[in-house]
Amino acid sequence: ALDYGHVDVVRYLLETDTVDDQATYDLYEGGSLIFAAVVGGQIPILHPLFELGTDVNEQDRQGDTALAWAARQRQPFPAKELLDHADIEPDLGNKRGMTPLLMAAKFSSVETVELLLGVSNIEPHRIGIYGFTAYHSACDTSQCATGHIECQRTVQILELPSSHVCSPQATDRRGRTPLHLAARNGCSYLVSYLAYQGVALDVIDEDGRTPEMVATTSQHPHVATLLAQCSRSATFAHQYWKKFDCDKH
């Protein structure tokens, strides 16, 4: 009934105690029905759950809330519904310190990033357990191969003065900049964008590695070559990015 969005059926089953609204499911890391509704994008199902007192800030075994799941699943509509709840705590982090904003940035969930940054009781400069800022998370993304535009838009939103997010030059607890992470993931799109924006290309992390060296050791020779050329010529970075940007549009 939940999968097909049958609100009346779900409401009946819950109100007659046919099913337990607090039952947990391994599929959702020990989360209850609110997680199933969010993952399935079933916004109307959230209403009877809230009416029955389901905790909007419930956390699964990993410490993730339903809002974090919405961010990870790139589900902005359930995210908005959760953020509209009076009791929502939008900055709750999981066991690794990942907040919903850090999660949305990592998975290039552009709309959810915008929603979270528009919430008054959020701290956008919060960092995760490794010292990751939202900018770090946006560059430590698994979406680059299939979502170039989403990656760029996420980073650009985080760059807005109103976002109050740490700068692209910020380092994590291992001395890594967002560029180090983009290089590690072989994301030439973000690497070229950051180089075009003029970020420092020669920052050395705690292991003594520059982003170019990280790209090399991570088996991304094309990114290492790109960084070497950008280091030699700022003009090259500008031309490469403009060509890349045009090709993707």
PDB file of C-alpha atoms in Angstrom:
ATOM      1  CA  ALA A   1       0.000   0.000   0.000  1.00  0.00           C
ATOM      2  CA  LEU A   2       2.865   2.363   0.810  1.00  0.00           C
ATOM      3  CA  ASP A   3       4.712   1.550  -2.425  1.00  0.00           C
ATOM      4  CA  TYR A   4       1.616   2.409  -4.469  1.00  0.00           C
ATOM      5  CA  GLY A   5       0.725   5.509  -2.475  1.00  0.00           C
ATOM      6  CA  HIS A   6      -2.598   4.179  -1.119  1.00  0.00           C
ATOM      7  CA  VAL A   7      -2.919   6.732   1.699  1.00  0.00           C
ATOM      8  CA  ASP A   8      -6.323   5.592   2.955  1.00  0.00           C
ATOM      9  CA  VAL A   9      -5.182   1.978   3.175  1.00  0.00           C
ATOM     10  CA  VAL A  10      -2.014   2.943   5.021  1.00  0.00           C
ATOM     11  CA  ARG A  11      -3.991   5.175   7.384  1.00  0.00           C
ATOM     12  CA  TYR A  12      -6.487   2.362   8.105  1.00  0.00           C
ATOM     13  CA  LEU A  13      -3.747  -0.194   8.763  1.00  0.00           C
ATOM     14  CA  LEU A  14      -1.991   2.188  11.123  1.00  0.00           C
ATOM     15  CA  GLU A  15      -5.087   3.379  12.981  1.00  0.00           C
ATOM     16  CA  THR A  16      -6.353  -0.180  13.541  1.00  0.00           C
ATOM     17  CA  ASP A  17      -2.912  -1.302  14.753  1.00  0.00           C
ATOM     18  CA  THR A  18      -2.802  -3.880  11.966  1.00  0.00           C
ATOM     19  CA  VAL A  19       0.776  -2.766  11.444  1.00  0.00           C
ATOM     20  CA  ASP A  20       3.158  -1.120  13.869  1.00  0.00           C
ATOM     21  CA  ASP A  21       4.117   2.379  12.757  1.00  0.00           C
ATOM     22  CA  GLN A  22       7.289   2.034  14.852  1.00  0.00           C
ATOM     23  CA  ALA A  23       8.380  -1.279  13.314  1.00  0.00           C
ATOM     24  CA  THR A  24      11.878  -1.148  11.853  1.00  0.00           C
ATOM     25  CA  TYR A  25      13.190  -2.557   8.588  1.00  0.00           C
ATOM     26  CA  ASP A  26      16.638  -3.833   7.623  1.00  0.00           C
ATOM     27  CA  LEU A  27      16.118  -2.439   4.110  1.00  0.00           C
ATOM     28  CA  TYR A  28      16.259   1.035   5.660  1.00  0.00           C
ATOM     29  CA  GLU A  29      19.089   0.372   8.138  1.00  0.00           C
ATOM     30  CA  GLY A  30      16.642  -0.167  10.968  1.00  0.00           C
ATOM     31  CA  GLY A  31      14.489   2.823  10.080  1.00  0.00           C
ATOM     32  CA  SER A  32      10.692   2.793  10.356  1.00  0.00           C
ATOM     33  CA  LEU A  33       7.959   3.531   7.814  1.00  0.00           C
ATOM     34  CA  ILE A  34       8.955   7.199   7.528  1.00  0.00           C
ATOM     35  CA  PHE A  35      12.135   6.079   5.782  1.00  0.00           C
ATOM     36  CA  ALA A  36      10.177   3.884   3.362  1.00  0.00           C
ATOM     37  CA  ALA A  37       7.865   6.791   2.530  1.00  0.00           C
ATOM     38  CA  VAL A  38      10.813   9.129   1.885  1.00  0.00           C
ATOM     39  CA  VAL A  39      12.763   6.678  -0.278  1.00  0.00           C
ATOM     40  CA  GLY A  40       9.637   5.921  -2.301  1.00  0.00           C
ATOM     41  CA  GLY A  41       8.841   9.607  -2.702  1.00  0.00           C
ATOM     42  CA  GLN A  42       5.413   8.984  -1.167  1.00  0.00           C
ATOM     43  CA  ILE A  43       4.763  12.422   0.360  1.00  0.00           C
ATOM     44  CA  PRO A  44       1.043  11.831   1.187  1.00  0.00           C
ATOM     45  CA  ILE A  45       2.054   8.815   3.314  1.00  0.00           C
ATOM     46  CA  LEU A  46       4.056  11.108   5.581  1.00  0.00           C
ATOM     47  CA  HIS A  47       0.907  12.892   6.784  1.00  0.00           C
ATOM     48  CA  PRO A  48      -0.770   9.938   8.590  1.00  0.00           C
ATOM     49  CA  LEU A  49       2.613   8.976  10.039  1.00  0.00           C
ATOM     50  CA  PHE A  50       3.036  12.468  11.488  1.00  0.00           C
ATOM     51  CA  GLU A  51      -0.534  12.426  12.794  1.00  0.00           C
ATOM     52  CA  LEU A  52       0.235   9.221  14.680  1.00  0.00           C
ATOM     53  CA  GLY A  53       3.268  10.816  16.264  1.00  0.00           C
ATOM     54  CA  THR A  54       6.092   9.328  14.213  1.00  0.00           C
ATOM     55  CA  ASP A  55       9.329  11.045  15.195  1.00  0.00           C
ATOM     56  CA  VAL A  56      10.422  13.227  12.261  1.00  0.00           C
ATOM     57  CA  ASN A  57      13.968  13.156  13.680  1.00  0.00           C
ATOM     58  CA  GLU A  58      14.165   9.374  14.028  1.00  0.00           C
ATOM     59  CA  GLN A  59      17.643   8.013  13.229  1.00  0.00           C
ATOM     60  CA  ASP A  60      18.541   4.652  11.693  1.00  0.00           C
ATOM     61  CA  ARG A  61      21.370   2.383  12.850  1.00  0.00           C
ATOM     62  CA  GLN A  62      23.940   4.622  11.169  1.00  0.00           C
ATOM     63  CA  GLY A  63      22.469   7.754  12.729  1.00  0.00           C
ATOM     64  CA  ASP A  64      20.902   9.024   9.500  1.00  0.00           C
ATOM     65  CA  THR A  65      17.513  10.749   9.673  1.00  0.00           C
ATOM     66  CA  ALA A  66      14.764  10.514   7.069  1.00  0.00           C
ATOM     67  CA  LEU A  67      15.914  13.953   5.886  1.00  0.00           C
ATOM     68  CA  ALA A  68      19.411  12.567   5.284  1.00  0.00           C
ATOM     69  CA  TRP A  69      17.886   9.709   3.289  1.00  0.00           C
ATOM     70  CA  ALA A  70      15.937  12.226   1.202  1.00  0.00           C
ATOM     71  CA  ALA A  71      19.202  14.059   0.518  1.00  0.00           C
ATOM     72  CA  ARG A  72      21.054  10.870  -0.400  1.00  0.00           C
ATOM     73  CA  GLN A  73      18.227   9.610  -2.610  1.00  0.00           C
ATOM     74  CA  ARG A  74      17.979  13.028  -4.311  1.00  0.00           C
ATOM     75  CA  GLN A  75      14.329  13.361  -3.270  1.00  0.00           C
ATOM     76  CA  PRO A  76      13.687  17.119  -2.826  1.00  0.00           C
ATOM     77  CA  PHE A  77       9.902  16.893  -2.410  1.00  0.00           C
ATOM     78  CA  PRO A  78       9.979  14.617   0.665  1.00  0.00           C
ATOM     79  CA  ALA A  79      12.853  16.778   1.947  1.00  0.00           C
ATOM     80  CA  LYS A  80      10.638  19.877   1.725  1.00  0.00           C
ATOM     81  CA  GLU A  81       7.802  18.083   3.510  1.00  0.00           C
ATOM     82  CA  LEU A  82      10.126  17.066   6.342  1.00  0.00           C
ATOM     83  CA  LEU A  83      11.605  20.570   6.604  1.00  0.00           C
ATOM     84  CA  ASP A  84       8.084  21.999   6.942  1.00  0.00           C
ATOM     85  CA  HIS A  85       7.507  19.904  10.076  1.00  0.00           C
ATOM     86  CA  ALA A  86       7.580  22.045  13.224  1.00  0.00           C
ATOM     87  CA  ASP A  87       9.854  19.632  15.126  1.00  0.00           C
ATOM     88  CA  ILE A  88      12.453  19.005  12.434  1.00  0.00           C
ATOM     89  CA  GLU A  89      16.111  19.237  13.443  1.00  0.00           C
ATOM     90  CA  PRO A  90      17.773  19.737  10.051  1.00  0.00           C
ATOM     91  CA  ASP A  91      21.366  19.573  11.306  1.00  0.00           C
ATOM     92  CA  LEU A  92      21.335  16.151  12.971  1.00  0.00           C
ATOM     93  CA  GLY A  93      24.498  14.319  11.957  1.00  0.00           C
ATOM     94  CA  ASN A  94      25.038  10.571  11.689  1.00  0.00           C
ATOM     95  CA  LYS A  95      27.808   8.550  13.354  1.00  0.00           C
ATOM     96  CA  ARG A  96      30.333   9.996  10.892  1.00  0.00           C
ATOM     97  CA  GLY A  97      29.173  13.540  11.484  1.00  0.00           C
ATOM     98  CA  MET A  98      27.454  13.721   8.093  1.00  0.00           C
ATOM     99  CA  THR A  99      24.536  16.160   8.261  1.00  0.00           C
ATOM    100  CA  PRO A 100      21.743  16.221   5.670  1.00  0.00           C
ATOM    101  CA  LEU A 101      23.486  19.198   4.004  1.00  0.00           C
ATOM    102  CA  LEU A 102      26.787  17.327   3.730  1.00  0.00           C
ATOM    103  CA  MET A 103      24.877  14.344   2.348  1.00  0.00           C
ATOM    104  CA  ALA A 104      22.979  16.454  -0.194  1.00  0.00           C
ATOM    105  CA  ALA A 105      26.235  18.073  -1.341  1.00  0.00           C
ATOM    106  CA  LYS A 106      27.981  14.704  -1.719  1.00  0.00           C
ATOM    107  CA  PHE A 107      25.184  13.297  -3.855  1.00  0.00           C
ATOM    108  CA  SER A 108      24.753  16.498  -5.899  1.00  0.00           C
ATOM    109  CA  SER A 109      21.142  16.844  -4.760  1.00  0.00           C
ATOM    110  CA  VAL A 110      20.894  20.425  -5.966  1.00  0.00           C
ATOM    111  CA  GLU A 111      17.309  21.155  -4.939  1.00  0.00           C
ATOM    112  CA  THR A 112      17.820  19.712  -1.469  1.00  0.00           C
ATOM    113  CA  VAL A 113      21.006  21.758  -0.980  1.00  0.00           C
ATOM    114  CA  GLU A 114      19.016  24.887  -1.837  1.00  0.00           C
ATOM    115  CA  LEU A 115      16.199  23.901   0.528  1.00  0.00           C
ATOM    116  CA  LEU A 116      18.583  23.246   3.421  1.00  0.00           C
ATOM    117  CA  LEU A 117      20.497  26.478   2.928  1.00  0.00           C
ATOM    118  CA  GLY A 118      17.183  28.319   3.111  1.00  0.00           C
ATOM    119  CA  VAL A 119      16.390  26.970   6.585  1.00  0.00           C
ATOM    120  CA  SER A 120      17.026  29.427   9.402  1.00  0.00           C
ATOM    121  CA  ASN A 121      18.082  26.912  12.054  1.00  0.00           C
ATOM    122  CA  ILE A 122      20.849  25.252  10.081  1.00  0.00           C
ATOM    123  CA  GLU A 123      24.595  25.723  10.434  1.00  0.00           C
ATOM    124  CA  PRO A 124      25.949  25.458   6.880  1.00  0.00           C
ATOM    125  CA  HIS A 125      29.561  25.577   8.071  1.00  0.00           C
ATOM    126  CA  ARG A 126      29.196  22.345  10.090  1.00  0.00           C
ATOM    127  CA  ILE A 127      31.901  19.785   9.347  1.00  0.00           C
ATOM    128  CA  GLY A 128      31.903  15.994   9.353  1.00  0.00           C
ATOM    129  CA  ILE A 129      34.134  13.640  11.307  1.00  0.00           C
ATOM    130  CA  TYR A 130      36.986  14.019   8.809  1.00  0.00           C
ATOM    131  CA  GLY A 131      36.737  17.794   8.813  1.00  0.00           C
ATOM    132  CA  PHE A 132      34.776  17.847   5.565  1.00  0.00           C
ATOM    133  CA  THR A 133      32.876  21.036   4.792  1.00  0.00           C
ATOM    134  CA  ALA A 134      29.896  20.995   2.441  1.00  0.00           C
ATOM    135  CA  TYR A 135      32.313  22.112  -0.269  1.00  0.00           C
ATOM    136  CA  HIS A 136      34.527  19.088   0.406  1.00  0.00           C
ATOM    137  CA  SER A 137      31.497  16.817   0.221  1.00  0.00           C
ATOM    138  CA  ALA A 138      30.414  18.334  -3.096  1.00  0.00           C
ATOM    139  CA  CYS A 139      33.834  17.487  -4.552  1.00  0.00           C
ATOM    140  CA  ASP A 140      33.938  14.026  -2.985  1.00  0.00           C
ATOM    141  CA  THR A 141      31.035  13.000  -5.159  1.00  0.00           C
ATOM    142  CA  SER A 142      30.081   9.797  -6.911  1.00  0.00           C
ATOM    143  CA  GLN A 143      27.846  11.714  -9.324  1.00  0.00           C
ATOM    144  CA  CYS A 144      30.522  13.317 -11.499  1.00  0.00           C
ATOM    145  CA  ALA A 145      30.539  10.611 -14.166  1.00  0.00           C
ATOM    146  CA  THR A 146      26.803  10.927 -14.815  1.00  0.00           C
ATOM    147  CA  GLY A 147      25.802  14.318 -13.471  1.00  0.00           C
ATOM    148  CA  HIS A 148      28.283  16.989 -14.545  1.00  0.00           C
ATOM    149  CA  ILE A 149      25.759  19.818 -14.466  1.00  0.00           C
ATOM    150  CA  GLU A 150      24.434  18.821 -11.030  1.00  0.00           C
ATOM    151  CA  CYS A 151      27.995  18.762  -9.644  1.00  0.00           C
ATOM    152  CA  GLN A 152      28.702  22.241 -10.984  1.00  0.00           C
ATOM    153  CA  ARG A 153      25.384  23.673  -9.769  1.00  0.00           C
ATOM    154  CA  THR A 154      25.927  22.231  -6.292  1.00  0.00           C
ATOM    155  CA  VAL A 155      29.368  23.819  -6.025  1.00  0.00           C
ATOM    156  CA  GLN A 156      28.126  27.138  -7.381  1.00  0.00           C
ATOM    157  CA  ILE A 157      25.274  27.252  -4.843  1.00  0.00           C
ATOM    158  CA  LEU A 158      27.753  26.642  -2.034  1.00  0.00           C
ATOM    159  CA  GLU A 159      29.872  29.516  -3.348  1.00  0.00           C
ATOM    160  CA  LEU A 160      27.088  32.064  -2.933  1.00  0.00           C
ATOM    161  CA  PRO A 161      27.836  34.619  -0.178  1.00  0.00           C
ATOM    162  CA  SER A 162      24.448  33.899   1.377  1.00  0.00           C
ATOM    163  CA  SER A 163      25.391  30.224   1.863  1.00  0.00           C
ATOM    164  CA  HIS A 164      28.010  30.982   4.561  1.00  0.00           C
ATOM    165  CA  VAL A 165      29.845  27.794   3.578  1.00  0.00           C
ATOM    166  CA  CYS A 166      33.625  27.465   3.971  1.00  0.00           C
ATOM    167  CA  SER A 167      35.692  28.514   0.990  1.00  0.00           C
ATOM    168  CA  PRO A 168      36.994  26.118  -1.695  1.00  0.00           C
ATOM    169  CA  GLN A 169      40.449  26.667  -0.196  1.00  0.00           C
ATOM    170  CA  ALA A 170      39.482  25.140   3.178  1.00  0.00           C
ATOM    171  CA  THR A 171      41.396  22.049   4.304  1.00  0.00           C
ATOM    172  CA  ASP A 172      40.069  19.032   6.165  1.00  0.00           C
ATOM    173  CA  ARG A 173      41.811  17.311   9.075  1.00  0.00           C
ATOM    174  CA  ARG A 174      44.273  15.680   6.680  1.00  0.00           C
ATOM    175  CA  GLY A 175      45.135  18.931   4.991  1.00  0.00           C
ATOM    176  CA  ARG A 176      43.128  18.172   1.859  1.00  0.00           C
ATOM    177  CA  THR A 177      41.306  20.833  -0.125  1.00  0.00           C
ATOM    178  CA  PRO A 178      38.179  20.124  -2.184  1.00  0.00           C
ATOM    179  CA  LEU A 179      40.523  19.989  -5.196  1.00  0.00           C
ATOM    180  CA  HIS A 180      42.399  17.055  -3.636  1.00  0.00           C
ATOM    181  CA  LEU A 181      39.106  15.150  -3.406  1.00  0.00           C
ATOM    182  CA  ALA A 182      37.983  15.983  -6.937  1.00  0.00           C
ATOM    183  CA  ALA A 183      41.407  14.823  -8.179  1.00  0.00           C
ATOM    184  CA  ARG A 184      41.187  11.605  -6.149  1.00  0.00           C
ATOM    185  CA  ASN A 185      37.832  10.823  -7.743  1.00  0.00           C
ATOM    186  CA  GLY A 186      39.097  11.578 -11.251  1.00  0.00           C
ATOM    187  CA  CYS A 187      36.485  14.266 -11.726  1.00  0.00           C
ATOM    188  CA  SER A 188      38.074  16.328 -14.512  1.00  0.00           C
ATOM    189  CA  TYR A 189      34.912  18.416 -14.704  1.00  0.00           C
ATOM    190  CA  LEU A 190      35.193  19.719 -11.138  1.00  0.00           C
ATOM    191  CA  VAL A 191      38.986  19.885 -11.304  1.00  0.00           C
ATOM    192  CA  SER A 192      38.847  22.108 -14.378  1.00  0.00           C
ATOM    193  CA  TYR A 193      36.126  24.256 -12.793  1.00  0.00           C
ATOM    194  CA  LEU A 194      38.128  24.782  -9.588  1.00  0.00           C
ATOM    195  CA  ALA A 195      41.284  25.577 -11.575  1.00  0.00           C
ATOM    196  CA  TYR A 196      39.293  28.054 -13.655  1.00  0.00           C
ATOM    197  CA  GLN A 197      38.049  29.645 -10.418  1.00  0.00           C
ATOM    198  CA  GLY A 198      41.642  30.191  -9.383  1.00  0.00           C
ATOM    199  CA  VAL A 199      41.965  27.885  -6.375  1.00  0.00           C
ATOM    200  CA  ALA A 200      45.515  27.026  -5.277  1.00  0.00           C
ATOM    201  CA  LEU A 201      46.782  24.002  -7.225  1.00  0.00           C
ATOM    202  CA  ASP A 202      49.869  23.332  -5.130  1.00  0.00           C
ATOM    203  CA  VAL A 203      48.452  22.831  -1.620  1.00  0.00           C
ATOM    204  CA  ILE A 204      50.228  19.936   0.111  1.00  0.00           C
ATOM    205  CA  ASP A 205      48.211  17.599   2.341  1.00  0.00           C
ATOM    206  CA  GLU A 206      49.515  15.817   5.447  1.00  0.00           C
ATOM    207  CA  ASP A 207      50.894  13.039   3.241  1.00  0.00           C
ATOM    208  CA  GLY A 208      52.949  15.583   1.308  1.00  0.00           C
ATOM    209  CA  ARG A 209      50.822  15.338  -1.820  1.00  0.00           C
ATOM    210  CA  THR A 210      49.485  18.018  -4.134  1.00  0.00           C
ATOM    211  CA  PRO A 211      46.204  17.442  -6.013  1.00  0.00           C
ATOM    212  CA  GLU A 212      48.254  16.474  -9.093  1.00  0.00           C
ATOM    213  CA  MET A 213      50.088  13.815  -7.090  1.00  0.00           C
ATOM    214  CA  VAL A 214      46.786  12.552  -5.662  1.00  0.00           C
ATOM    215  CA  ALA A 215      45.394  12.177  -9.183  1.00  0.00           C
ATOM    216  CA  THR A 216      48.481  10.206 -10.207  1.00  0.00           C
ATOM    217  CA  THR A 217      48.417   7.808  -7.244  1.00  0.00           C
ATOM    218  CA  SER A 218      44.646   7.371  -7.686  1.00  0.00           C
ATOM    219  CA  GLN A 219      45.177   6.173 -11.267  1.00  0.00           C
ATOM    220  CA  HIS A 220      43.683   9.224 -12.969  1.00  0.00           C
ATOM    221  CA  PRO A 221      46.472  10.254 -15.382  1.00  0.00           C
ATOM    222  CA  HIS A 222      44.145  12.481 -17.433  1.00  0.00           C
ATOM    223  CA  VAL A 223      43.409  14.582 -14.337  1.00  0.00           C
ATOM    224  CA  ALA A 224      47.094  14.688 -13.363  1.00  0.00           C
ATOM    225  CA  THR A 225      47.943  15.943 -16.860  1.00  0.00           C
ATOM    226  CA  LEU A 226      45.166  18.515 -16.679  1.00  0.00           C
ATOM    227  CA  LEU A 227      46.456  19.849 -13.348  1.00  0.00           C
ATOM    228  CA  ALA A 228      50.045  19.986 -14.640  1.00  0.00           C
ATOM    229  CA  GLN A 229      48.941  22.039 -17.644  1.00  0.00           C
ATOM    230  CA  CYS A 230      46.785  24.318 -15.469  1.00  0.00           C
ATOM    231  CA  SER A 231      49.766  24.874 -13.142  1.00  0.00           C
ATOM    232  CA  ARG A 232      51.891  26.012 -16.063  1.00  0.00           C
ATOM    233  CA  SER A 233      49.282  28.308 -17.552  1.00  0.00           C
ATOM    234  CA  ALA A 234      46.277  30.083 -16.062  1.00  0.00           C
ATOM    235  CA  THR A 235      45.136  30.748 -19.612  1.00  0.00           C
ATOM    236  CA  PHE A 236      44.986  27.013 -20.264  1.00  0.00           C
ATOM    237  CA  ALA A 237      42.682  26.522 -17.267  1.00  0.00           C
ATOM    238  CA  HIS A 238      40.376  29.246 -18.591  1.00  0.00           C
ATOM    239  CA  GLN A 239      40.305  27.846 -22.126  1.00  0.00           C
ATOM    240  CA  TYR A 240      39.900  24.228 -21.008  1.00  0.00           C
ATOM    241  CA  TRP A 241      36.992  25.027 -18.706  1.00  0.00           C
ATOM    242  CA  LYS A 242      35.201  27.140 -21.305  1.00  0.00           C
ATOM    243  CA  LYS A 243      35.519  24.316 -23.846  1.00  0.00           C
ATOM    244  CA  PHE A 244      34.397  21.740 -21.287  1.00  0.00           C
ATOM    245  CA  ASP A 245      31.470  23.909 -20.229  1.00  0.00           C
ATOM    246  CA  CYS A 246      30.310  24.454 -23.797  1.00  0.00           C
ATOM    247  CA  ASP A 247      30.612  20.748 -24.628  1.00  0.00           C
ATOM    248  CA  LYS A 248      28.395  19.809 -21.673  1.00  0.00           C
ATOM    249  CA  HIS A 249      25.678  22.214 -22.792  1.00  0.00           C
TER     250      HIS A 249
END
